[in-house]
Amino acid sequence: MDKFIMKKILLCLLLALSISGYAQVSWNVKAGANLSKETNSNVDMKLGYQLGVGMDYYFNEHWGIQSSLTLITKGYKSKGNYYYPAEWNSDLSKYDKTENRIYLGLPIALAYKFRISNNFKLVFHGGGYMSYGIGGKYKNKVIAKDNTSDTYKYNTFSSYSGTEKFDVGLSAGTTLEYLNKYTVGVIGEWGLKRTLATDTRNHTYGINIGYKF
């Protein structure tokens, strides 16, 4: 029994050494812009940004795992009319809402890389993400029939807003690498967790540039 266990341990060590022989680790920094909105609601996309520091670990020439720590903004914009009951003695007023959500995120993805030419490589990656809300502002400007207005502001993740801090979802993207140093990528993130009590979720699409070292 002891010999069997020793053989198993030795086999695991040899396997680890063989994998490490192919392993390639690189670090990167990325920055870019994104568009985000809430699903299942009548809202418009909001422009935001993304910043990140990441690590790529490749088992061989093609397959690897990507992970990063990102600062990303999400949210939505919305314009429209409020309609009130007749007894309120007011037909309607206009609103202009913006909610900015700042998250600290941790995406993890399985990546497949292949060579296009001596200078260019293309990477496809997909997986999931977890993120935690650390800040942001909600603003709603209400304009009455007589053109007077009031602006309401509060913190995005306050108890008053009801917006959930924790978010989790799926992610996917494509990255073009040049000279194993410079990158241009597109990403998509699709939230699986409700952001509010209603059935709304974060959807985000972005583009970024980066540098590997």
PDB file of C-alpha atoms in Angstrom:
ATOM      1  CA  MET A   1       0.000   0.000   0.000  1.00  0.00           C
ATOM      2  CA  ASP A   2       2.846   2.356   0.879  1.00  0.00           C
ATOM      3  CA  LYS A   3       4.563   1.623  -2.426  1.00  0.00           C
ATOM      4  CA  PHE A   4       1.315   2.349  -4.285  1.00  0.00           C
ATOM      5  CA  ILE A   5       0.958   5.695  -2.519  1.00  0.00           C
ATOM      6  CA  MET A   6       4.593   6.584  -3.229  1.00  0.00           C
ATOM      7  CA  LYS A   7       4.094   5.755  -6.917  1.00  0.00           C
ATOM      8  CA  LYS A   8       1.032   8.029  -6.991  1.00  0.00           C
ATOM      9  CA  ILE A   9       2.937  10.874  -5.362  1.00  0.00           C
ATOM     10  CA  LEU A  10       5.885  10.400  -7.738  1.00  0.00           C
ATOM     11  CA  LEU A  11       3.520  10.366 -10.719  1.00  0.00           C
ATOM     12  CA  CYS A  12       1.887  13.612  -9.543  1.00  0.00           C
ATOM     13  CA  LEU A  13       5.284  15.246  -9.108  1.00  0.00           C
ATOM     14  CA  LEU A  14       6.410  14.175 -12.562  1.00  0.00           C
ATOM     15  CA  LEU A  15       3.166  15.481 -14.031  1.00  0.00           C
ATOM     16  CA  ALA A  16       3.611  18.817 -12.234  1.00  0.00           C
ATOM     17  CA  LEU A  17       7.175  19.093 -13.497  1.00  0.00           C
ATOM     18  CA  SER A  18       6.129  18.276 -17.043  1.00  0.00           C
ATOM     19  CA  ILE A  19       3.418  20.930 -16.940  1.00  0.00           C
ATOM     20  CA  SER A  20       5.753  23.528 -15.451  1.00  0.00           C
ATOM     21  CA  GLY A  21       8.168  22.800 -18.281  1.00  0.00           C
ATOM     22  CA  TYR A  22       5.588  24.158 -20.719  1.00  0.00           C
ATOM     23  CA  ALA A  23       4.187  26.850 -18.434  1.00  0.00           C
ATOM     24  CA  GLN A  24       4.430  30.467 -19.465  1.00  0.00           C
ATOM     25  CA  VAL A  25       3.448  33.241 -17.074  1.00  0.00           C
ATOM     26  CA  SER A  26       3.031  36.878 -18.066  1.00  0.00           C
ATOM     27  CA  TRP A  27       1.607  39.996 -16.435  1.00  0.00           C
ATOM     28  CA  ASN A  28      -0.329  42.776 -18.103  1.00  0.00           C
ATOM     29  CA  VAL A  29      -2.016  46.115 -17.591  1.00  0.00           C
ATOM     30  CA  LYS A  30      -5.139  47.189 -19.486  1.00  0.00           C
ATOM     31  CA  ALA A  31      -7.328  50.243 -19.835  1.00  0.00           C
ATOM     32  CA  GLY A  32     -10.370  50.965 -21.929  1.00  0.00           C
ATOM     33  CA  ALA A  33     -13.945  52.133 -22.306  1.00  0.00           C
ATOM     34  CA  ASN A  34     -17.229  50.276 -22.056  1.00  0.00           C
ATOM     35  CA  LEU A  35     -20.976  50.626 -22.539  1.00  0.00           C
ATOM     36  CA  SER A  36     -23.331  49.198 -19.946  1.00  0.00           C
ATOM     37  CA  LYS A  37     -27.027  48.973 -19.161  1.00  0.00           C
ATOM     38  CA  GLU A  38     -29.591  47.063 -17.129  1.00  0.00           C
ATOM     39  CA  THR A  39     -31.575  44.266 -18.721  1.00  0.00           C
ATOM     40  CA  ASN A  40     -35.372  44.009 -18.605  1.00  0.00           C
ATOM     41  CA  SER A  41     -35.819  47.746 -18.189  1.00  0.00           C
ATOM     42  CA  ASN A  42     -36.398  50.660 -20.539  1.00  0.00           C
ATOM     43  CA  VAL A  43     -32.995  52.317 -20.178  1.00  0.00           C
ATOM     44  CA  ASP A  44     -30.120  53.446 -22.389  1.00  0.00           C
ATOM     45  CA  MET A  45     -26.475  52.435 -22.333  1.00  0.00           C
ATOM     46  CA  LYS A  46     -24.033  54.473 -20.269  1.00  0.00           C
ATOM     47  CA  LEU A  47     -20.400  55.148 -21.172  1.00  0.00           C
ATOM     48  CA  GLY A  48     -17.852  54.011 -18.600  1.00  0.00           C
ATOM     49  CA  TYR A  49     -14.261  52.879 -18.152  1.00  0.00           C
ATOM     50  CA  GLN A  50     -12.212  49.865 -17.128  1.00  0.00           C
ATOM     51  CA  LEU A  51      -8.726  49.522 -15.635  1.00  0.00           C
ATOM     52  CA  GLY A  52      -6.987  46.290 -14.758  1.00  0.00           C
ATOM     53  CA  VAL A  53      -3.866  44.367 -13.799  1.00  0.00           C
ATOM     54  CA  GLY A  54      -3.808  40.729 -14.835  1.00  0.00           C
ATOM     55  CA  MET A  55      -1.866  37.488 -15.107  1.00  0.00           C
ATOM     56  CA  ASP A  56      -1.877  34.899 -17.916  1.00  0.00           C
ATOM     57  CA  TYR A  57      -0.781  31.332 -17.177  1.00  0.00           C
ATOM     58  CA  TYR A  58      -0.392  29.095 -20.240  1.00  0.00           C
ATOM     59  CA  PHE A  59      -0.020  25.329 -19.881  1.00  0.00           C
ATOM     60  CA  ASN A  60       1.217  24.976 -23.441  1.00  0.00           C
ATOM     61  CA  GLU A  61       1.393  26.939 -26.674  1.00  0.00           C
ATOM     62  CA  HIS A  62      -2.387  27.233 -26.990  1.00  0.00           C
ATOM     63  CA  TRP A  63      -4.258  26.727 -23.705  1.00  0.00           C
ATOM     64  CA  GLY A  64      -4.130  28.820 -20.565  1.00  0.00           C
ATOM     65  CA  ILE A  65      -5.948  30.625 -17.774  1.00  0.00           C
ATOM     66  CA  GLN A  66      -6.390  34.384 -17.507  1.00  0.00           C
ATOM     67  CA  SER A  67      -7.214  36.324 -14.366  1.00  0.00           C
ATOM     68  CA  SER A  68      -7.133  39.987 -13.417  1.00  0.00           C
ATOM     69  CA  LEU A  69      -8.138  42.541 -10.825  1.00  0.00           C
ATOM     70  CA  THR A  70     -10.222  45.243 -12.491  1.00  0.00           C
ATOM     71  CA  LEU A  71     -11.841  48.539 -11.666  1.00  0.00           C
ATOM     72  CA  ILE A  72     -14.895  48.844 -13.891  1.00  0.00           C
ATOM     73  CA  THR A  73     -17.897  51.162 -14.067  1.00  0.00           C
ATOM     74  CA  LYS A  74     -21.380  49.987 -14.995  1.00  0.00           C
ATOM     75  CA  GLY A  75     -24.893  51.388 -14.760  1.00  0.00           C
ATOM     76  CA  TYR A  76     -27.432  53.011 -17.065  1.00  0.00           C
ATOM     77  CA  LYS A  77     -29.052  56.217 -18.326  1.00  0.00           C
ATOM     78  CA  SER A  78     -32.765  56.838 -18.767  1.00  0.00           C
ATOM     79  CA  LYS A  79     -34.997  59.703 -19.910  1.00  0.00           C
ATOM     80  CA  GLY A  80     -38.781  59.895 -20.059  1.00  0.00           C
ATOM     81  CA  ASN A  81     -42.005  61.237 -18.607  1.00  0.00           C
ATOM     82  CA  TYR A  82     -43.699  60.718 -15.264  1.00  0.00           C
ATOM     83  CA  TYR A  83     -47.467  60.377 -15.486  1.00  0.00           C
ATOM     84  CA  TYR A  84     -49.522  61.251 -12.431  1.00  0.00           C
ATOM     85  CA  PRO A  85     -53.150  60.609 -11.461  1.00  0.00           C
ATOM     86  CA  ALA A  86     -55.622  63.373 -12.282  1.00  0.00           C
ATOM     87  CA  GLU A  87     -56.198  64.154  -8.605  1.00  0.00           C
ATOM     88  CA  TRP A  88     -52.569  65.253  -8.381  1.00  0.00           C
ATOM     89  CA  ASN A  89     -53.527  68.165 -10.650  1.00  0.00           C
ATOM     90  CA  SER A  90     -50.467  67.569 -12.802  1.00  0.00           C
ATOM     91  CA  ASP A  91     -50.307  65.668 -16.092  1.00  0.00           C
ATOM     92  CA  LEU A  92     -46.655  64.825 -16.309  1.00  0.00           C
ATOM     93  CA  SER A  93     -43.083  65.784 -15.585  1.00  0.00           C
ATOM     94  CA  LYS A  94     -39.833  64.738 -17.219  1.00  0.00           C
ATOM     95  CA  TYR A  95     -36.981  62.806 -15.659  1.00  0.00           C
ATOM     96  CA  ASP A  96     -33.316  62.330 -16.572  1.00  0.00           C
ATOM     97  CA  LYS A  97     -31.674  59.515 -14.593  1.00  0.00           C
ATOM     98  CA  THR A  98     -28.074  58.326 -14.458  1.00  0.00           C
ATOM     99  CA  GLU A  99     -26.731  55.591 -12.224  1.00  0.00           C
ATOM    100  CA  ASN A 100     -22.991  55.029 -12.081  1.00  0.00           C
ATOM    101  CA  ARG A 101     -21.795  51.830 -10.402  1.00  0.00           C
ATOM    102  CA  ILE A 102     -18.106  51.331  -9.633  1.00  0.00           C
ATOM    103  CA  TYR A 103     -17.040  47.726  -9.097  1.00  0.00           C
ATOM    104  CA  LEU A 104     -13.846  45.967  -8.108  1.00  0.00           C
ATOM    105  CA  GLY A 105     -13.952  42.824 -10.244  1.00  0.00           C
ATOM    106  CA  LEU A 106     -12.180  39.490 -10.538  1.00  0.00           C
ATOM    107  CA  PRO A 107     -12.713  37.814 -13.939  1.00  0.00           C
ATOM    108  CA  ILE A 108     -11.286  34.328 -14.511  1.00  0.00           C
ATOM    109  CA  ALA A 109     -11.304  32.775 -17.994  1.00  0.00           C
ATOM    110  CA  LEU A 110     -10.072  29.809 -19.980  1.00  0.00           C
ATOM    111  CA  ALA A 111      -8.054  31.033 -22.975  1.00  0.00           C
ATOM    112  CA  TYR A 112      -7.116  29.579 -26.345  1.00  0.00           C
ATOM    113  CA  LYS A 113      -4.317  31.262 -28.330  1.00  0.00           C
ATOM    114  CA  PHE A 114      -3.171  30.648 -31.871  1.00  0.00           C
ATOM    115  CA  ARG A 115      -0.619  32.303 -34.129  1.00  0.00           C
ATOM    116  CA  ILE A 116      -1.822  34.367 -37.100  1.00  0.00           C
ATOM    117  CA  SER A 117       1.655  35.411 -38.246  1.00  0.00           C
ATOM    118  CA  ASN A 118       5.125  35.914 -36.796  1.00  0.00           C
ATOM    119  CA  ASN A 119       3.982  39.150 -35.159  1.00  0.00           C
ATOM    120  CA  PHE A 120       0.300  38.575 -34.370  1.00  0.00           C
ATOM    121  CA  LYS A 121      -1.595  36.122 -32.173  1.00  0.00           C
ATOM    122  CA  LEU A 122      -5.338  35.876 -31.541  1.00  0.00           C
ATOM    123  CA  VAL A 123      -6.761  34.831 -28.174  1.00  0.00           C
ATOM    124  CA  PHE A 124     -10.309  33.699 -27.410  1.00  0.00           C
ATOM    125  CA  HIS A 125     -11.283  33.631 -23.741  1.00  0.00           C
ATOM    126  CA  GLY A 126     -14.401  32.849 -21.771  1.00  0.00           C
ATOM    127  CA  GLY A 127     -15.370  32.218 -18.174  1.00  0.00           C
ATOM    128  CA  GLY A 128     -16.950  34.137 -15.330  1.00  0.00           C
ATOM    129  CA  TYR A 129     -16.491  37.101 -13.033  1.00  0.00           C
ATOM    130  CA  MET A 130     -17.190  38.224  -9.498  1.00  0.00           C
ATOM    131  CA  SER A 131     -17.350  41.872  -8.519  1.00  0.00           C
ATOM    132  CA  TYR A 132     -18.092  44.033  -5.500  1.00  0.00           C
ATOM    133  CA  GLY A 133     -19.531  47.544  -5.591  1.00  0.00           C
ATOM    134  CA  ILE A 134     -17.271  50.128  -3.974  1.00  0.00           C
ATOM    135  CA  GLY A 135     -18.859  53.429  -5.035  1.00  0.00           C
ATOM    136  CA  GLY A 136     -20.858  55.461  -7.475  1.00  0.00           C
ATOM    137  CA  LYS A 137     -23.693  57.988  -7.676  1.00  0.00           C
ATOM    138  CA  TYR A 138     -27.362  57.947  -8.646  1.00  0.00           C
ATOM    139  CA  LYS A 139     -28.768  61.200 -10.024  1.00  0.00           C
ATOM    140  CA  ASN A 140     -32.316  61.984 -11.097  1.00  0.00           C
ATOM    141  CA  LYS A 141     -33.252  65.400 -12.472  1.00  0.00           C
ATOM    142  CA  VAL A 142     -37.024  65.961 -12.451  1.00  0.00           C
ATOM    143  CA  ILE A 143     -38.412  68.775 -14.624  1.00  0.00           C
ATOM    144  CA  ALA A 144     -41.979  69.983 -13.979  1.00  0.00           C
ATOM    145  CA  LYS A 145     -44.467  71.382 -16.508  1.00  0.00           C
ATOM    146  CA  ASP A 146     -43.485  74.940 -15.567  1.00  0.00           C
ATOM    147  CA  ASN A 147     -39.801  74.070 -16.305  1.00  0.00           C
ATOM    148  CA  THR A 148     -38.782  74.176 -12.659  1.00  0.00           C
ATOM    149  CA  SER A 149     -36.567  71.282 -11.695  1.00  0.00           C
ATOM    150  CA  ASP A 150     -35.204  69.345  -8.742  1.00  0.00           C
ATOM    151  CA  THR A 151     -32.196  67.032  -8.713  1.00  0.00           C
ATOM    152  CA  TYR A 152     -32.031  64.043  -6.396  1.00  0.00           C
ATOM    153  CA  LYS A 153     -28.678  62.435  -5.640  1.00  0.00           C
ATOM    154  CA  TYR A 154     -27.512  59.604  -3.413  1.00  0.00           C
ATOM    155  CA  ASN A 155     -24.808  56.945  -3.233  1.00  0.00           C
ATOM    156  CA  THR A 156     -25.361  54.022  -5.587  1.00  0.00           C
ATOM    157  CA  PHE A 157     -24.916  51.257  -3.034  1.00  0.00           C
ATOM    158  CA  SER A 158     -26.625  52.990  -0.118  1.00  0.00           C
ATOM    159  CA  SER A 159     -29.478  51.301   1.739  1.00  0.00           C
ATOM    160  CA  TYR A 160     -31.809  53.863   0.174  1.00  0.00           C
ATOM    161  CA  SER A 161     -31.034  52.771  -3.389  1.00  0.00           C
ATOM    162  CA  GLY A 162     -31.420  49.042  -2.814  1.00  0.00           C
ATOM    163  CA  THR A 163     -28.728  48.232  -5.404  1.00  0.00           C
ATOM    164  CA  GLU A 164     -26.852  45.025  -4.622  1.00  0.00           C
ATOM    165  CA  LYS A 165     -23.111  45.376  -4.043  1.00  0.00           C
ATOM    166  CA  PHE A 166     -22.167  41.829  -5.035  1.00  0.00           C
ATOM    167  CA  ASP A 167     -22.414  40.826  -8.705  1.00  0.00           C
ATOM    168  CA  VAL A 168     -21.522  37.613 -10.518  1.00  0.00           C
ATOM    169  CA  GLY A 169     -21.864  36.583 -14.140  1.00  0.00           C
ATOM    170  CA  LEU A 170     -20.380  35.250 -17.360  1.00  0.00           C
ATOM    171  CA  SER A 171     -17.644  36.877 -19.433  1.00  0.00           C
ATOM    172  CA  ALA A 172     -16.124  36.355 -22.878  1.00  0.00           C
ATOM    173  CA  GLY A 173     -13.876  38.202 -25.288  1.00  0.00           C
ATOM    174  CA  THR A 174     -11.210  38.256 -27.955  1.00  0.00           C
ATOM    175  CA  THR A 175      -7.725  39.775 -27.802  1.00  0.00           C
ATOM    176  CA  LEU A 176      -5.236  40.517 -30.574  1.00  0.00           C
ATOM    177  CA  GLU A 177      -1.590  40.392 -29.468  1.00  0.00           C
ATOM    178  CA  TYR A 178       1.251  42.118 -31.314  1.00  0.00           C
ATOM    179  CA  LEU A 179       4.881  41.139 -30.716  1.00  0.00           C
ATOM    180  CA  ASN A 180       3.790  39.398 -27.488  1.00  0.00           C
ATOM    181  CA  LYS A 181       3.695  42.866 -25.893  1.00  0.00           C
ATOM    182  CA  TYR A 182       0.805  44.996 -27.101  1.00  0.00           C
ATOM    183  CA  THR A 183      -2.854  43.992 -26.994  1.00  0.00           C
ATOM    184  CA  VAL A 184      -6.237  45.194 -28.233  1.00  0.00           C
ATOM    185  CA  GLY A 185      -9.269  43.398 -26.892  1.00  0.00           C
ATOM    186  CA  VAL A 186     -13.054  43.357 -26.749  1.00  0.00           C
ATOM    187  CA  ILE A 187     -15.024  41.949 -23.817  1.00  0.00           C
ATOM    188  CA  GLY A 188     -18.586  41.234 -22.799  1.00  0.00           C
ATOM    189  CA  GLU A 189     -19.970  40.635 -19.308  1.00  0.00           C
ATOM    190  CA  TRP A 190     -23.467  39.308 -18.636  1.00  0.00           C
ATOM    191  CA  GLY A 191     -24.645  39.460 -15.036  1.00  0.00           C
ATOM    192  CA  LEU A 192     -26.503  36.517 -13.527  1.00  0.00           C
ATOM    193  CA  LYS A 193     -27.423  38.140 -10.216  1.00  0.00           C
ATOM    194  CA  ARG A 194     -30.207  40.674  -9.769  1.00  0.00           C
ATOM    195  CA  THR A 195     -28.947  44.204  -9.174  1.00  0.00           C
ATOM    196  CA  LEU A 196     -32.257  45.282  -7.605  1.00  0.00           C
ATOM    197  CA  ALA A 197     -35.360  43.625  -6.174  1.00  0.00           C
ATOM    198  CA  THR A 198     -36.726  43.729  -9.720  1.00  0.00           C
ATOM    199  CA  ASP A 199     -35.426  41.333 -12.373  1.00  0.00           C
ATOM    200  CA  THR A 200     -32.611  43.540 -13.695  1.00  0.00           C
ATOM    201  CA  ARG A 201     -29.007  42.524 -14.364  1.00  0.00           C
ATOM    202  CA  ASN A 202     -25.793  44.203 -15.521  1.00  0.00           C
ATOM    203  CA  HIS A 203     -24.780  43.878 -19.177  1.00  0.00           C
ATOM    204  CA  THR A 204     -21.473  45.408 -20.290  1.00  0.00           C
ATOM    205  CA  TYR A 205     -19.517  45.554 -23.561  1.00  0.00           C
ATOM    206  CA  GLY A 206     -16.061  47.100 -23.794  1.00  0.00           C
ATOM    207  CA  ILE A 207     -12.824  47.594 -25.661  1.00  0.00           C
ATOM    208  CA  ASN A 208      -9.356  47.925 -24.160  1.00  0.00           C
ATOM    209  CA  ILE A 209      -5.684  48.261 -24.973  1.00  0.00           C
ATOM    210  CA  GLY A 210      -2.914  46.726 -22.935  1.00  0.00           C
ATOM    211  CA  TYR A 211       0.761  45.984 -22.432  1.00  0.00           C
ATOM    212  CA  LYS A 212       2.327  42.647 -21.411  1.00  0.00           C
ATOM    213  CA  PHE A 213       5.505  42.330 -19.376  1.00  0.00           C
TER     214      PHE A 213
END
